CSV table of C-alpha atoms in Angstrom, one decimal:
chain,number,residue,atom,x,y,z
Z,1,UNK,CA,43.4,-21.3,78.6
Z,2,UNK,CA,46.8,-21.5,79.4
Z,3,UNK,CA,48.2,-20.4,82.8
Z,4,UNK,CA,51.1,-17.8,83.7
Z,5,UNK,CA,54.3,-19.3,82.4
Z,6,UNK,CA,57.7,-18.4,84.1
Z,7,UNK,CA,61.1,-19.5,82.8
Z,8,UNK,CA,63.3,-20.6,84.1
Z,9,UNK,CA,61.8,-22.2,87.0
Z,10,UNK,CA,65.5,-22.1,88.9
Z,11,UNK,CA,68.5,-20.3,88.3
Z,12,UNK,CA,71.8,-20.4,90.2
Z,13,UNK,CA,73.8,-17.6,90.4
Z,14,UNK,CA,76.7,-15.8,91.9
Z,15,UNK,CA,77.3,-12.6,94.1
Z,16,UNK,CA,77.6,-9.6,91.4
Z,17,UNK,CA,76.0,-11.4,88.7
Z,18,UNK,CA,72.9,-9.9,86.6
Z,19,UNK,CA,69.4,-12.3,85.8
Z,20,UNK,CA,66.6,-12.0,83.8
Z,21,UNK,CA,63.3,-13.3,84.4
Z,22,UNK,CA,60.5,-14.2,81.7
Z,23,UNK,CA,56.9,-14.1,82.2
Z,24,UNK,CA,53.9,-15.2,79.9
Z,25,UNK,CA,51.0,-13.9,80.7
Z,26,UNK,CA,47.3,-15.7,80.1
Z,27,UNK,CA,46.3,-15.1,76.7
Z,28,UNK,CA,44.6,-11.7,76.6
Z,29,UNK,CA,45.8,-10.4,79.7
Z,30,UNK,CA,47.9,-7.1,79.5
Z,31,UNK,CA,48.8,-6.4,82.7
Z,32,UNK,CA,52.0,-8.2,84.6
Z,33,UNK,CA,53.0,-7.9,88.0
Z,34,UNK,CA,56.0,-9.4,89.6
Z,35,UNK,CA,56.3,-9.8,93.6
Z,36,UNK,CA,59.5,-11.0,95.5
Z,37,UNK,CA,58.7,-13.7,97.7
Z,38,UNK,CA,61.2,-14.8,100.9
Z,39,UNK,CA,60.8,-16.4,104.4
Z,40,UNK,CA,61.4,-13.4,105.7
Z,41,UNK,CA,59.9,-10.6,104.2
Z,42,UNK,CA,57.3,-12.6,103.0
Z,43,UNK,CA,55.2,-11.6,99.3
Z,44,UNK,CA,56.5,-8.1,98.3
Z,45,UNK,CA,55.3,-6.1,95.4
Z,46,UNK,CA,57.9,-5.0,92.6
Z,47,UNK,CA,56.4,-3.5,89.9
Z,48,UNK,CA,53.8,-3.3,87.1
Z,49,UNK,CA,53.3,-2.9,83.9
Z,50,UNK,CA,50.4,-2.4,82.0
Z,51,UNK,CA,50.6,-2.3,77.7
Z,52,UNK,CA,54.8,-1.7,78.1
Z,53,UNK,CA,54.1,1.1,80.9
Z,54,UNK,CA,55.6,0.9,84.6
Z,55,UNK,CA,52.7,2.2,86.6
Z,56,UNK,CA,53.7,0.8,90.0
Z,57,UNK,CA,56.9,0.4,91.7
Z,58,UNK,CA,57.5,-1.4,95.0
Z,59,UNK,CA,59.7,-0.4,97.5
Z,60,UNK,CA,63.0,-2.3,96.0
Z,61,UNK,CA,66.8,-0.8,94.6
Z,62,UNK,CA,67.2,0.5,91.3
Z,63,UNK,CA,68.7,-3.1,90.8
Z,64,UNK,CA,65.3,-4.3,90.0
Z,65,UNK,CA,64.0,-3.3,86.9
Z,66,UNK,CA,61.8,-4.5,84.2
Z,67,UNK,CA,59.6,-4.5,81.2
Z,68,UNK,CA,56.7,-5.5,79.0
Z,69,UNK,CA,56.8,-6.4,75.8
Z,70,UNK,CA,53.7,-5.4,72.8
Z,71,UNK,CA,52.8,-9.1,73.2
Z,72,UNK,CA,52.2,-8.5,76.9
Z,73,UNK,CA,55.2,-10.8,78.2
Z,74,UNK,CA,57.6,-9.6,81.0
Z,75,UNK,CA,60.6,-9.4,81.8
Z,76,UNK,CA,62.5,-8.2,85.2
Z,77,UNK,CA,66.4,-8.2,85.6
Z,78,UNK,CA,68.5,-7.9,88.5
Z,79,UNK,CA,71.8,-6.4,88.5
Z,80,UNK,CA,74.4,-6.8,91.2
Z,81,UNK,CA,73.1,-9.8,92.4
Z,82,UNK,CA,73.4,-10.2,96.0
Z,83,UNK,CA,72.7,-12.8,98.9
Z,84,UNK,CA,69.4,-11.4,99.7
Z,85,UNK,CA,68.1,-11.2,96.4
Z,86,UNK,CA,68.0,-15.1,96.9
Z,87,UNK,CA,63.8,-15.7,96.6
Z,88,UNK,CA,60.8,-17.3,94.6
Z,89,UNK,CA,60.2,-14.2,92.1
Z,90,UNK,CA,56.1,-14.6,91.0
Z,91,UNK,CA,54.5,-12.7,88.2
Z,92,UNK,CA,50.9,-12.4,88.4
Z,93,UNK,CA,48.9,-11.0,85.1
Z,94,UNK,CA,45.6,-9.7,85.4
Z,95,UNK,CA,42.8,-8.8,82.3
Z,96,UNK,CA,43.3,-5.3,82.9
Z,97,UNK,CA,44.8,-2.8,85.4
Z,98,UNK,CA,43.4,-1.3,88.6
Z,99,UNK,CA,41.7,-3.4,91.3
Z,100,UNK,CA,41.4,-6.3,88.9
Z,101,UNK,CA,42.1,-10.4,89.7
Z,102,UNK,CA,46.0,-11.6,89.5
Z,103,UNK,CA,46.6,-15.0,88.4
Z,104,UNK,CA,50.1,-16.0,89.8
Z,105,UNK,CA,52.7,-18.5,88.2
Z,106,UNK,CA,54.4,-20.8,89.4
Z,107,UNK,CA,57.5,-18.9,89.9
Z,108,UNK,CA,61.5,-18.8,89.6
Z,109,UNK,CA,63.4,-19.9,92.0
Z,110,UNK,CA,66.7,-17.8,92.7
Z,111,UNK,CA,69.7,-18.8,94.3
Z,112,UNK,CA,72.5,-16.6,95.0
Z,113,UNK,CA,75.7,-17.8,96.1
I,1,UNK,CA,50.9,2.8,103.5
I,2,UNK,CA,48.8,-0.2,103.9
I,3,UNK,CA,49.8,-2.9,106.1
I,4,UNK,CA,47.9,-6.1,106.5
I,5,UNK,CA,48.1,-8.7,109.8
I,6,UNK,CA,47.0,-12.2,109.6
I,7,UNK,CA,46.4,-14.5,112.3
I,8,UNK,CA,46.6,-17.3,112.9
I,9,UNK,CA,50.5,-17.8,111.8
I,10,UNK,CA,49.8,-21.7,111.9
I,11,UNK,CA,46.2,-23.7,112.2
I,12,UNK,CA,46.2,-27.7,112.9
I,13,UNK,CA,42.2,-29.2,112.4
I,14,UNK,CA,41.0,-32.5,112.5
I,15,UNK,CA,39.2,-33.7,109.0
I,16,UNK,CA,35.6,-32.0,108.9
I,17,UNK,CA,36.3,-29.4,111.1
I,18,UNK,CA,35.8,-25.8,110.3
I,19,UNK,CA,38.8,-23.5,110.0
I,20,UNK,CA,39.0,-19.7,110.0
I,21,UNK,CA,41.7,-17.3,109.5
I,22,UNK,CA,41.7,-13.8,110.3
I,23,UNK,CA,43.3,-10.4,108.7
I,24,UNK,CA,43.2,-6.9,109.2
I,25,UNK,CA,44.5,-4.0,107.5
I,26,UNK,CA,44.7,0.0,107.8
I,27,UNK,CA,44.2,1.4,104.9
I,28,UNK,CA,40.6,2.4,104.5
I,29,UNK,CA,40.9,3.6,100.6
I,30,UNK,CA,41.7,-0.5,100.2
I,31,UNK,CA,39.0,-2.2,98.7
I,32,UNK,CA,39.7,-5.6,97.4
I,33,UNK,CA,40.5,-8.5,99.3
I,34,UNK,CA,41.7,-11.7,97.6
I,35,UNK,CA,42.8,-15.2,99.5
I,36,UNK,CA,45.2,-17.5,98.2
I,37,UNK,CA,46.2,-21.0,98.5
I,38,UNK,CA,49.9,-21.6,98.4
I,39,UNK,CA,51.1,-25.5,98.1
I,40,UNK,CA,54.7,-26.3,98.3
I,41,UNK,CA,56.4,-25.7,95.3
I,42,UNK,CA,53.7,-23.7,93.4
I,43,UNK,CA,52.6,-20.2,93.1
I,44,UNK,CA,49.7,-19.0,94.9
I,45,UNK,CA,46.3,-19.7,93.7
I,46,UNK,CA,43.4,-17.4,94.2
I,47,UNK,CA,40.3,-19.0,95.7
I,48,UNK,CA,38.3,-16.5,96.9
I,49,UNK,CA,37.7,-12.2,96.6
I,50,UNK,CA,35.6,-9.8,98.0
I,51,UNK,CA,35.0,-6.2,97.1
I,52,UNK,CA,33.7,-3.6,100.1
I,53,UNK,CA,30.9,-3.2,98.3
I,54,UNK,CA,30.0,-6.9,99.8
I,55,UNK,CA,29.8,-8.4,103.5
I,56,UNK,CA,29.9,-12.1,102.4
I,57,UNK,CA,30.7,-14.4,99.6
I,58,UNK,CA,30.8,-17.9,99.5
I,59,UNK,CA,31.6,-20.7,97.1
I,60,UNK,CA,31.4,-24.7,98.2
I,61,UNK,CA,32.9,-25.1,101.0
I,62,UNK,CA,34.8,-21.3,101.1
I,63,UNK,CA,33.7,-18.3,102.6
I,64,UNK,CA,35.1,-14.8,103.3
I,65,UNK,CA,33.4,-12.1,105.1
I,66,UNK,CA,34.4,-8.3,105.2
I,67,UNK,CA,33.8,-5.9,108.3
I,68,UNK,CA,35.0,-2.1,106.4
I,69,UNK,CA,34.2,-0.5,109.9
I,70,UNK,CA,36.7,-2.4,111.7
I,71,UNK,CA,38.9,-2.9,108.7
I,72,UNK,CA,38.5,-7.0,109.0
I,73,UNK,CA,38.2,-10.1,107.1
I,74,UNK,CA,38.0,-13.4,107.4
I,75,UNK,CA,38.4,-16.9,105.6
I,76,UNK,CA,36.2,-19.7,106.2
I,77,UNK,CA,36.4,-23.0,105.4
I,78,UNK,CA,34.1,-25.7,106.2
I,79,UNK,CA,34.1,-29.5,106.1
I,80,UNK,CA,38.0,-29.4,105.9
I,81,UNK,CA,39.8,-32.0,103.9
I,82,UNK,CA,43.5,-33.0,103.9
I,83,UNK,CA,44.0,-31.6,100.4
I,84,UNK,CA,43.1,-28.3,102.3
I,85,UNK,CA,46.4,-28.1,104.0
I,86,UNK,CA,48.8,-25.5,102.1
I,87,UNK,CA,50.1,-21.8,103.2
I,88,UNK,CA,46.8,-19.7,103.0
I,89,UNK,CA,47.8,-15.6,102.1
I,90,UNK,CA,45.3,-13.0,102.6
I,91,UNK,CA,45.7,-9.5,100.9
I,92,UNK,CA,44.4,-6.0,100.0
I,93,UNK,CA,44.7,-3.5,97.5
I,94,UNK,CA,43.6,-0.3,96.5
I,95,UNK,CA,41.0,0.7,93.2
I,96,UNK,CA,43.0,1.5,90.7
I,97,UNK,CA,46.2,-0.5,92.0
I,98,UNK,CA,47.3,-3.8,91.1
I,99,UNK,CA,49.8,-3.7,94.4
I,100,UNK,CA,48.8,-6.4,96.4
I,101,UNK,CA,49.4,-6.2,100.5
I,102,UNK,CA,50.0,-9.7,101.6
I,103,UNK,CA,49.3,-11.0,105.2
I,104,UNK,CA,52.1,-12.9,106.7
I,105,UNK,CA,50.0,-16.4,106.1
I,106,UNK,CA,48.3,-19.3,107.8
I,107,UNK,CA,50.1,-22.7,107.4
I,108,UNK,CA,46.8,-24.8,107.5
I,109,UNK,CA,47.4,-28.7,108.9
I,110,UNK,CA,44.3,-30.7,107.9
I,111,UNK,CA,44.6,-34.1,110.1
I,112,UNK,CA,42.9,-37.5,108.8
């Protein structure tokens, strides 16, 4: 089986910019989560969805959002970009919701200049 | 809400030593404990989970072991190897959640 796929795998982007992220999760997983990792502030919990529903938020702005597709892929956008949002964003999809194993991918690397 | 320490922050062993890394967290309701491996330039890779409802797991050369009283566990590896050294994560979450609490991490250092 295929793995988690993440595109792009870096980005480049300015101050006040917006991005969006792509996740794929493993075949016949339906829940994504996507963490914020930094030096830092380490791995941080965004959100996740499970089939196209939000059912956990993280402790981030309203400039992080996202959203599942009926195919299970992700996405997560950033508006406003700023200088901290700088970080390796991960998704992680698990078989089902609640408790269950997270398989990470190998991540998108953001630069904010 | 639940916060999890890890300890060491860094861990240098010669080859064939035993390493062990340490967490706690606070959250009693939390109930599942994965460990990751984290090489440079990659994600983190799971390589070993624990439920409460077990003290001890093991697989090759891994270990972890889970104390719910004192709200501890702990990551063993044996017979290290070079290709051991990475970041290590430990983390917790609750039944029901798919938040993960990460630990700070370990940078393990595996010396031929």
């Amino acid at each position: 089986k295929a793995g988690v796929t993440q595109t792009p795998r870096y980005l480049i982007k300015t101050r006040g910019q917006q991005v969006t992220l792509s996740c794929s999760p493993i075949s016949g997983h339906r829940s994504v989560s996507w963490y914020q990792q930094t030096p830092g502030q380490g791995l941080q919990f965004l959100f996740e969805y499970f089939s196209e529903t939000q059912r956990n938020k993280g402790n981030f702005p309203g400039r992080f959002s996202g959203r599942q597709f009926s195919n299970s892929r992700s996405e997560m956008n950033v508006s406003t970009l700023e200088l901290g949002d700088s970080a390796l964003y991960l998704c992680a999809s698990s078989s089902l919701a609640g408790g269950e194993t997270q398989y990470f991918g190998p991540g998108t690397r953001l630069l904010v200049l | 809400g639940e916060n999890v320490e890890q300890h060491p922050s860094t861990l240098s062993v010669q080859e064939g030593d035993s390493a062990v890394i340490k967490c706690t967290y606070s959250d009693s309701a939390s109930n599942y404990f994965p460990w990751y491996k984290q090489e440079l330039g990659k994600g983190p890779q799971l390589i070993i989970d624990i439920r409460s409802n077990v003290g001890e797991k093991k697989d090759q050369r891994i270990a972890v072991t889970l104390n719910k009283t004192a709200k501890h566990f702990s990551l063993h590896i044996t017979e290290t190897q070079p290709e051991d050294s990475a970041v290590y994560f430990c983390a917790a979450a609750q039944r029901g959640f798919q938040k993960l609490v990460f630990g700070t991490g370990t940078r393990l250092l595996v010396s031929p």
